[in-house]
Coordinates of C-alpha atoms in Angstrom, one line a residue:
Chain A
M30 CA -132.1 26.3 -66.1
D31 CA -130.9 28.1 -69.2
K32 CA -128.6 30.3 -67.6
L33 CA -126.9 27.5 -65.9
L34 CA -126.7 26.1 -69.1
S35 CA -125.0 29.1 -70.4
L36 CA -122.9 28.8 -68.1
G37 CA -122.1 25.7 -68.7
I38 CA -123.1 23.8 -65.4
D39 CA -125.3 21.1 -66.3
P40 CA -128.4 20.6 -63.9
W41 CA -128.6 16.9 -64.2
S42 CA -124.9 16.4 -64.2
M43 CA -125.2 18.2 -61.1
V44 CA -127.8 16.2 -60.0
I45 CA -125.8 13.2 -61.0
Y46 CA -122.8 14.7 -59.5
L47 CA -124.6 15.1 -56.3
A48 CA -126.2 11.6 -56.2
N49 CA -122.8 10.5 -56.6
T50 CA -121.0 12.4 -54.0
G51 CA -123.6 11.6 -51.9
L52 CA -123.6 8.2 -52.4
L53 CA -119.8 8.5 -52.3
L54 CA -119.7 10.2 -48.9
A55 CA -122.5 7.6 -47.9
V56 CA -120.1 4.6 -49.3
L57 CA -117.3 6.6 -47.6
T58 CA -119.0 7.2 -44.5
Y59 CA -120.1 3.9 -44.4
L60 CA -117.0 2.1 -45.4
L61 CA -114.4 4.4 -44.4
Y62 CA -115.7 7.0 -42.2
K63 CA -117.1 4.9 -39.7
P64 CA -114.3 2.6 -39.0
I65 CA -111.7 5.4 -39.3
L66 CA -114.0 7.4 -36.6
K67 CA -114.7 3.9 -34.7
F68 CA -110.5 3.5 -34.8
L69 CA -110.2 6.9 -33.8
D70 CA -112.8 6.8 -31.0
E71 CA -111.1 3.7 -29.9
R72 CA -107.6 5.0 -30.3
K73 CA -108.9 8.1 -28.7
E74 CA -110.1 6.2 -25.4
Q75 CA -107.3 3.7 -25.9
I76 CA -104.7 6.8 -25.6
I77 CA -107.1 8.1 -22.8
S78 CA -106.8 5.1 -21.3
S79 CA -103.3 4.9 -21.6
I80 CA -102.7 8.2 -20.2
E81 CA -104.8 7.7 -17.2
E82 CA -102.7 4.3 -16.9
S83 CA -99.7 6.1 -17.0
Q84 CA -100.9 8.7 -14.8
R85 CA -102.3 6.1 -12.3
L86 CA -98.7 4.9 -12.7
Q87 CA -97.2 8.1 -12.4
E88 CA -99.2 8.4 -9.4
T89 CA -98.2 5.1 -7.8
F90 CA -94.8 5.5 -9.0
E91 CA -94.5 8.8 -7.0
K92 CA -96.1 7.3 -4.2
K93 CA -93.7 4.4 -3.8
L94 CA -90.9 6.9 -4.9
T95 CA -92.4 8.6 -1.5
E96 CA -92.5 6.0 0.4
S97 CA -88.8 4.6 -0.3
E98 CA -87.6 8.0 0.2
A99 CA -89.2 7.4 3.5
N100 CA -87.8 4.2 3.8
R101 CA -84.3 5.6 2.7
Q102 CA -84.5 8.0 5.1
E103 CA -85.7 5.9 8.1
A104 CA -83.3 3.3 6.7
E105 CA -80.2 6.2 6.6
A106 CA -81.2 7.6 10.1
E107 CA -81.2 3.9 11.3
L108 CA -77.9 3.2 9.4
K109 CA -76.5 7.1 11.3
E110 CA -77.7 5.9 14.5
E111 CA -76.3 2.2 14.2
L112 CA -73.0 4.1 13.1
S113 CA -73.0 6.3 15.8
N114 CA -73.1 3.6 18.2
L115 CA -70.9 1.7 16.4
H116 CA -68.4 4.8 16.7
K117 CA -69.0 5.1 20.3
F118 CA -68.3 1.6 20.8
T119 CA -65.0 1.5 19.0
E120 CA -64.1 4.4 20.4
Q121 CA -64.6 2.9 23.9
K122 CA -63.0 -0.1 22.8
R123 CA -60.4 1.9 21.4
K124 CA -59.6 3.8 25.0
E125 CA -60.1 0.6 27.0
L126 CA -57.7 -1.1 24.9
T127 CA -55.6 2.2 24.9
A128 CA -55.5 2.3 28.5
E129 CA -54.4 -1.6 28.7
M130 CA -51.7 -1.1 26.3
E131 CA -50.7 1.9 28.6
E132 CA -50.8 -0.1 31.6
A133 CA -49.2 -3.0 30.0
R134 CA -46.4 -0.6 28.5
N135 CA -45.8 0.8 31.9
K136 CA -45.6 -2.7 34.0
M137 CA -43.3 -3.5 31.6
M138 CA -41.4 -0.5 32.0
E139 CA -41.5 -0.6 35.7
K140 CA -40.2 -4.5 35.7
A141 CA -37.1 -3.3 33.3
Q142 CA -36.4 0.0 35.7
Q143 CA -36.7 -2.2 38.5
E144 CA -34.5 -5.0 36.8
I145 CA -31.6 -1.9 35.9
D146 CA -32.1 -0.6 39.6
A147 CA -31.2 -4.3 40.6
K148 CA -28.2 -5.0 38.3
K149 CA -27.1 -1.3 39.4
A150 CA -27.3 -2.1 43.2
N151 CA -25.6 -5.3 42.6
L152 CA -22.6 -3.6 40.7
L153 CA -22.5 -0.9 43.2
K154 CA -22.5 -3.4 45.7
E155 CA -19.6 -5.5 44.3
A156 CA -17.6 -2.5 43.4
E157 CA -17.8 -1.1 47.2
T158 CA -16.9 -4.7 48.4
E159 CA -14.0 -4.3 46.2
V160 CA -12.6 -0.7 47.3
K161 CA -13.6 -2.3 50.8
T162 CA -11.3 -4.8 50.5
L163 CA -8.8 -2.7 48.9
M164 CA -8.6 -0.1 51.6
T165 CA -8.8 -2.6 54.4
R166 CA -5.7 -4.1 52.7
I167 CA -3.8 -1.1 52.4
I168 CA -4.9 0.3 55.7
L169 CA -3.6 -3.0 57.0
E170 CA -0.6 -2.7 55.4
I171 CA 0.4 0.3 56.7
V172 CA -1.0 -0.4 60.1
E173 CA 0.5 -3.7 60.8
N174 CA 3.7 -2.8 59.5
K175 CA 4.8 1.0 59.9
V176 CA 3.4 1.9 63.3
P177 CA 6.2 1.8 66.4
E178 CA 6.0 -0.5 69.5
N179 CA 5.4 2.3 71.6
V180 CA 2.4 3.6 70.0
I181 CA 1.2 0.1 70.4
Q182 CA 1.6 -0.2 73.5
E183 CA 0.0 3.4 74.5
S184 CA -3.2 2.0 72.4
I185 CA -3.4 -0.7 74.7
H186 CA -3.3 1.9 77.7
S187 CA -5.7 3.9 75.9
A188 CA -8.1 1.7 74.9
W189 CA -8.2 0.4 79.0
K190 CA -9.4 3.8 79.7
Q191 CA -11.8 3.9 77.7
Y192 CA -13.1 0.7 78.2
S193 CA -13.2 1.5 82.2
K194 CA -15.3 4.7 81.6
Chain B
M12 CA -3.9 -28.4 92.3
N13 CA -4.1 -31.6 94.2
N14 CA -0.9 -31.7 95.8
F15 CA -1.6 -28.1 96.8
L16 CA -4.9 -28.7 98.7
T17 CA -3.3 -31.7 100.4
A18 CA -0.6 -29.5 101.5
L19 CA -3.3 -27.3 102.6
V20 CA -5.3 -29.4 104.6
Q21 CA -2.5 -31.0 106.4
K22 CA -1.3 -27.6 107.6
L23 CA -4.7 -27.0 108.7
V24 CA -5.7 -29.9 110.2
T25 CA -2.3 -29.9 112.1
F26 CA -2.8 -26.2 112.9
L27 CA -6.5 -27.3 114.4
N28 CA -4.8 -30.2 116.4
E29 CA -2.7 -28.0 118.3
N30 CA -5.7 -25.8 119.2
H31 CA -8.5 -28.3 120.0
N32 CA -10.9 -25.6 121.0
F33 CA -10.3 -23.0 118.1
F34 CA -13.7 -22.9 116.6
E35 CA -15.1 -22.4 120.3
L36 CA -13.0 -19.1 120.5
K37 CA -14.2 -15.5 119.9
E38 CA -13.5 -13.8 116.7
S39 CA -10.5 -11.4 117.9
E40 CA -9.0 -14.6 120.0
K41 CA -9.1 -16.8 116.3
S42 CA -7.5 -13.9 114.4
K43 CA -4.4 -14.0 117.4
K44 CA -4.2 -17.7 116.8
L45 CA -4.6 -17.6 113.1
E46 CA -1.2 -15.7 113.2
S47 CA 1.0 -18.4 113.9
L48 CA -0.4 -20.0 111.1
S49 CA 1.6 -19.6 107.8
V50 CA -1.1 -19.9 105.1
P51 CA -2.7 -17.4 102.7
V52 CA -4.8 -14.6 104.5
Q53 CA -7.9 -16.2 102.7
F54 CA -7.8 -19.1 104.4
K55 CA -7.5 -17.5 108.0
Q56 CA -10.9 -15.6 106.9
Y57 CA -12.2 -18.7 106.3
L58 CA -11.3 -20.3 109.5
E59 CA -12.4 -16.9 111.5
K60 CA -16.0 -17.1 109.9
A61 CA -16.2 -21.5 110.0
D62 CA -17.7 -23.3 113.1
A63 CA -16.6 -27.0 113.4
N64 CA -19.7 -28.6 111.6
S65 CA -19.1 -26.7 108.7
F66 CA -15.5 -27.0 108.8
M67 CA -15.7 -30.8 108.5
L68 CA -18.1 -31.0 105.8
D69 CA -15.8 -29.0 103.7
L70 CA -13.2 -31.1 104.3
K71 CA -15.1 -34.0 103.2
V72 CA -15.8 -31.7 100.2
V73 CA -12.1 -31.6 99.6
V74 CA -11.1 -35.1 100.3
Q75 CA -14.0 -35.6 97.5
F76 CA -12.6 -33.1 95.1
I77 CA -8.9 -34.8 96.0
Q78 CA -9.9 -38.3 95.1
D79 CA -12.8 -37.7 92.4
S80 CA -12.4 -33.9 91.3
K81 CA -15.1 -34.5 88.5
N82 CA -17.7 -35.4 90.7
A83 CA -17.3 -33.4 94.0
V84 CA -20.1 -31.1 94.3
L85 CA -18.6 -27.3 94.8
K86 CA -21.1 -25.0 94.2
E87 CA -20.8 -22.3 97.3
N88 CA -18.7 -24.2 99.5
S89 CA -17.0 -21.9 101.6
F90 CA -13.5 -23.5 101.4
F91 CA -13.3 -23.2 97.7
K92 CA -14.8 -20.0 98.0
A93 CA -11.5 -19.2 99.7
L94 CA -9.4 -21.5 97.5
L95 CA -11.0 -19.0 94.6
K96 CA -10.4 -15.9 96.2
F97 CA -6.5 -17.0 97.0
I98 CA -6.2 -18.0 93.1
T99 CA -7.7 -15.0 91.6
E100 CA -6.2 -12.5 93.8
D101 CA -2.5 -13.5 95.1
L102 CA -1.4 -16.5 92.7
A103 CA -3.2 -14.6 89.7
R104 CA -0.7 -11.7 90.4
K105 CA 2.1 -13.8 90.7
I106 CA 1.1 -15.6 87.4
D107 CA 1.1 -12.3 85.5
H108 CA 4.5 -11.4 86.4
L109 CA 5.1 -14.2 84.4
D110 CA 5.6 -13.4 80.7
G111 CA 4.7 -14.6 77.4
N112 CA 8.3 -16.0 77.0
F113 CA 8.5 -17.6 80.4
Y114 CA 6.9 -20.9 78.8
L115 CA 9.5 -21.3 76.3
L116 CA 12.4 -20.7 78.5
P117 CA 14.4 -24.3 79.6
K118 CA 12.8 -25.6 83.0
Q119 CA 15.6 -24.5 84.9
E120 CA 15.2 -20.8 84.0
R121 CA 11.8 -21.4 84.9
V122 CA 12.5 -22.4 88.4
E123 CA 15.0 -19.7 89.1
I124 CA 12.2 -17.2 87.9
V125 CA 9.2 -19.1 90.0
D126 CA 11.7 -19.4 93.2
K127 CA 12.2 -15.8 93.1
L128 CA 8.6 -15.2 92.3
I129 CA 7.2 -16.8 95.4
N130 CA 9.6 -16.4 98.0
A131 CA 8.5 -18.9 100.3
D132 CA 10.0 -22.7 101.5
S133 CA 6.9 -24.2 102.8
Q134 CA 5.7 -27.2 101.2
L135 CA 2.3 -25.1 100.4
A136 CA 4.8 -22.8 98.2
E137 CA 6.4 -25.6 97.0
T138 CA 3.3 -27.1 95.3
L139 CA 2.5 -23.5 93.8
K140 CA 6.0 -23.1 92.8
E141 CA 5.7 -26.6 91.0
I142 CA 1.9 -25.6 89.1
L143 CA 3.9 -22.4 87.6
T144 CA 6.6 -24.5 86.6
N145 CA 5.1 -27.2 85.0
F146 CA 2.1 -26.3 83.4
T147 CA 1.3 -23.4 80.9
Y148 CA -0.4 -20.2 81.2
Q149 CA -3.3 -21.6 79.4
Q150 CA -3.3 -25.1 81.1
I151 CA -3.7 -23.1 84.7
A152 CA -6.1 -20.4 83.2
N153 CA -8.3 -22.9 82.0
E154 CA -8.4 -24.9 85.4
I155 CA -9.2 -21.6 87.1
Q156 CA -12.1 -20.7 85.2
E157 CA -13.1 -24.7 85.3
L158 CA -13.2 -24.1 89.2
G159 CA -14.6 -20.9 89.4
K160 CA -17.7 -21.9 87.0
R161 CA -18.4 -24.9 89.3
I162 CA -17.6 -23.0 92.8
A163 CA -19.5 -19.3 91.7
N164 CA -20.6 -19.9 88.2
T165 CA -18.2 -16.9 87.2
P166 CA -18.3 -15.6 84.1
Y167 CA -15.6 -16.4 81.6
I168 CA -13.6 -13.4 80.7
L169 CA -10.5 -12.8 78.0
V170 CA -8.9 -10.2 77.6
Q171 CA -6.9 -9.6 74.1
S172 CA -4.3 -7.8 73.2
P173 CA -1.9 -6.9 70.1
R174 CA 1.3 -6.9 73.0
E175 CA 2.3 -8.2 75.8
I176 CA 0.3 -6.0 78.5
D177 CA 2.7 -4.7 81.4
N178 CA 2.1 -5.8 84.9
E179 CA 0.9 -2.8 86.3
L180 CA -1.6 -2.3 83.9
K181 CA -2.9 -6.1 84.0
K182 CA -3.1 -5.2 87.9
D183 CA -5.2 -2.5 87.0
I184 CA -7.3 -4.7 84.6
R185 CA -7.9 -7.6 86.9
M186 CA -8.3 -5.8 89.8
A187 CA -11.4 -3.8 87.8
L188 CA -12.6 -6.5 86.4
S189 CA -12.5 -8.7 89.7
K190 CA -14.8 -5.8 90.9
E191 CA -17.2 -6.2 88.4
N192 CA -17.2 -10.2 88.6
P193 CA -16.1 -11.2 92.2
L194 CA -14.0 -14.5 92.0
S195 CA -13.6 -14.1 88.2
F196 CA -10.4 -15.2 86.6
P197 CA -9.6 -12.8 83.6
T198 CA -7.3 -14.4 81.1
F199 CA -4.7 -12.7 79.1
Q200 CA -4.0 -13.7 75.4
I201 CA -2.0 -12.1 72.9
N202 CA -3.8 -11.7 69.4
R203 CA -1.2 -9.7 67.1
K204 CA -4.1 -9.3 64.6
L205 CA -5.8 -7.0 66.8
I206 CA -2.7 -4.0 66.0
G207 CA -3.6 -1.9 68.5
G208 CA -6.2 -1.2 71.4
I209 CA -7.4 -4.3 73.5
R210 CA -10.6 -6.7 73.1
V211 CA -12.8 -7.7 76.0
F212 CA -14.5 -11.4 75.9
Q213 CA -17.1 -11.4 79.1
D214 CA -19.4 -14.8 79.0
G215 CA -19.8 -14.0 75.2
K216 CA -20.2 -10.8 74.9
V217 CA -17.5 -8.6 73.3
K218 CA -16.1 -5.0 73.9
D219 CA -14.2 -4.6 71.3
H220 CA -11.4 -1.9 71.1
S221 CA -9.0 -2.9 69.0
W222 CA -7.4 -1.1 66.3
I223 CA -8.7 -3.7 63.9
S224 CA -12.3 -3.4 64.6
R225 CA -12.1 0.5 63.5
V226 CA -10.0 -0.4 60.5
L227 CA -13.2 -2.5 59.6
R228 CA -15.8 -0.2 60.7
F229 CA -14.0 2.8 58.9
T230 CA -13.8 0.8 55.6
S231 CA -17.7 -0.1 55.9
L232 CA -18.6 3.7 56.8
T233 CA -16.4 5.0 53.6
A234 CA -18.0 2.3 51.6
N235 CA -21.4 3.4 52.0

């Protein structure tokens, strides 16, 4: 003990100090450490449950995501099919309409051509009639007024020969 | 025509009165007797073939015709056939000698021409001269054609030419057409529009050998 005193260490102070420290530790433990530890435990549990919750949520989310992905793909496939059908339908309709238009166009052109041909034939006929009339007048003018009488008499004889063959 | 028939019947009856037994004679004897009768040969041929009964019946029709020409039934009557034969053969030739200008001449000139054409003085000849002098070609032709239709259903034949046809050709035409259509009387008509050639109408059908038809045919063909 003297040695400790020589060193400046009071054993009773040490004991008081130790009792003090112990008391402090006990008080702290009771008032601080336990609540803190309890709090920390609670907090830890909370965090763990949160983590678990979040993991669960993540799993759910991932599951949902997978489901929605599948739905999306299914919908996409359906949409593609619909689009394809629509495309075929519109293509068919387009072809039909094109064919109808082509037919209508051909009919119109045919009708127009017929009208043109008819007009042309009419014009030709009119021109033909005019030419015929003019030719007849010219020939008659020559034949009626310029042919000698003896030629006419001969024509009567030769016409009779032709008749009586 | 009635005057001619009257004169003809008178002559025939006079002859038969002088030859009571004429219809009982043989044909060769009939021919000899008929030499003294101055009527056209066609009537002599008729008398050669006829008998008393048929002659009387024919005479009855002639009288009916003279009294009421429209209602007398002449179809296939032998006497009228002989008349038609005379008209379409002998008389037609005389008519053909008269050109288109004849009917424009004064009556005196017409009489002189016809006197030269029918060189006989009998009553029969006088009636024929009267017909040729007093009626136009168209009137005579129409009368003959109507008679022909009633007696033998002869076709209507018209020959058109641009100018007057000469007598020789008229004769040939008449002979040829009469061969095809016995007892018919082809009528000649001038149609200057034909320009040349001839056109023959026969009972609604036309055979056109005129120049105008050729011109029109030519212009139709060339226009096509």
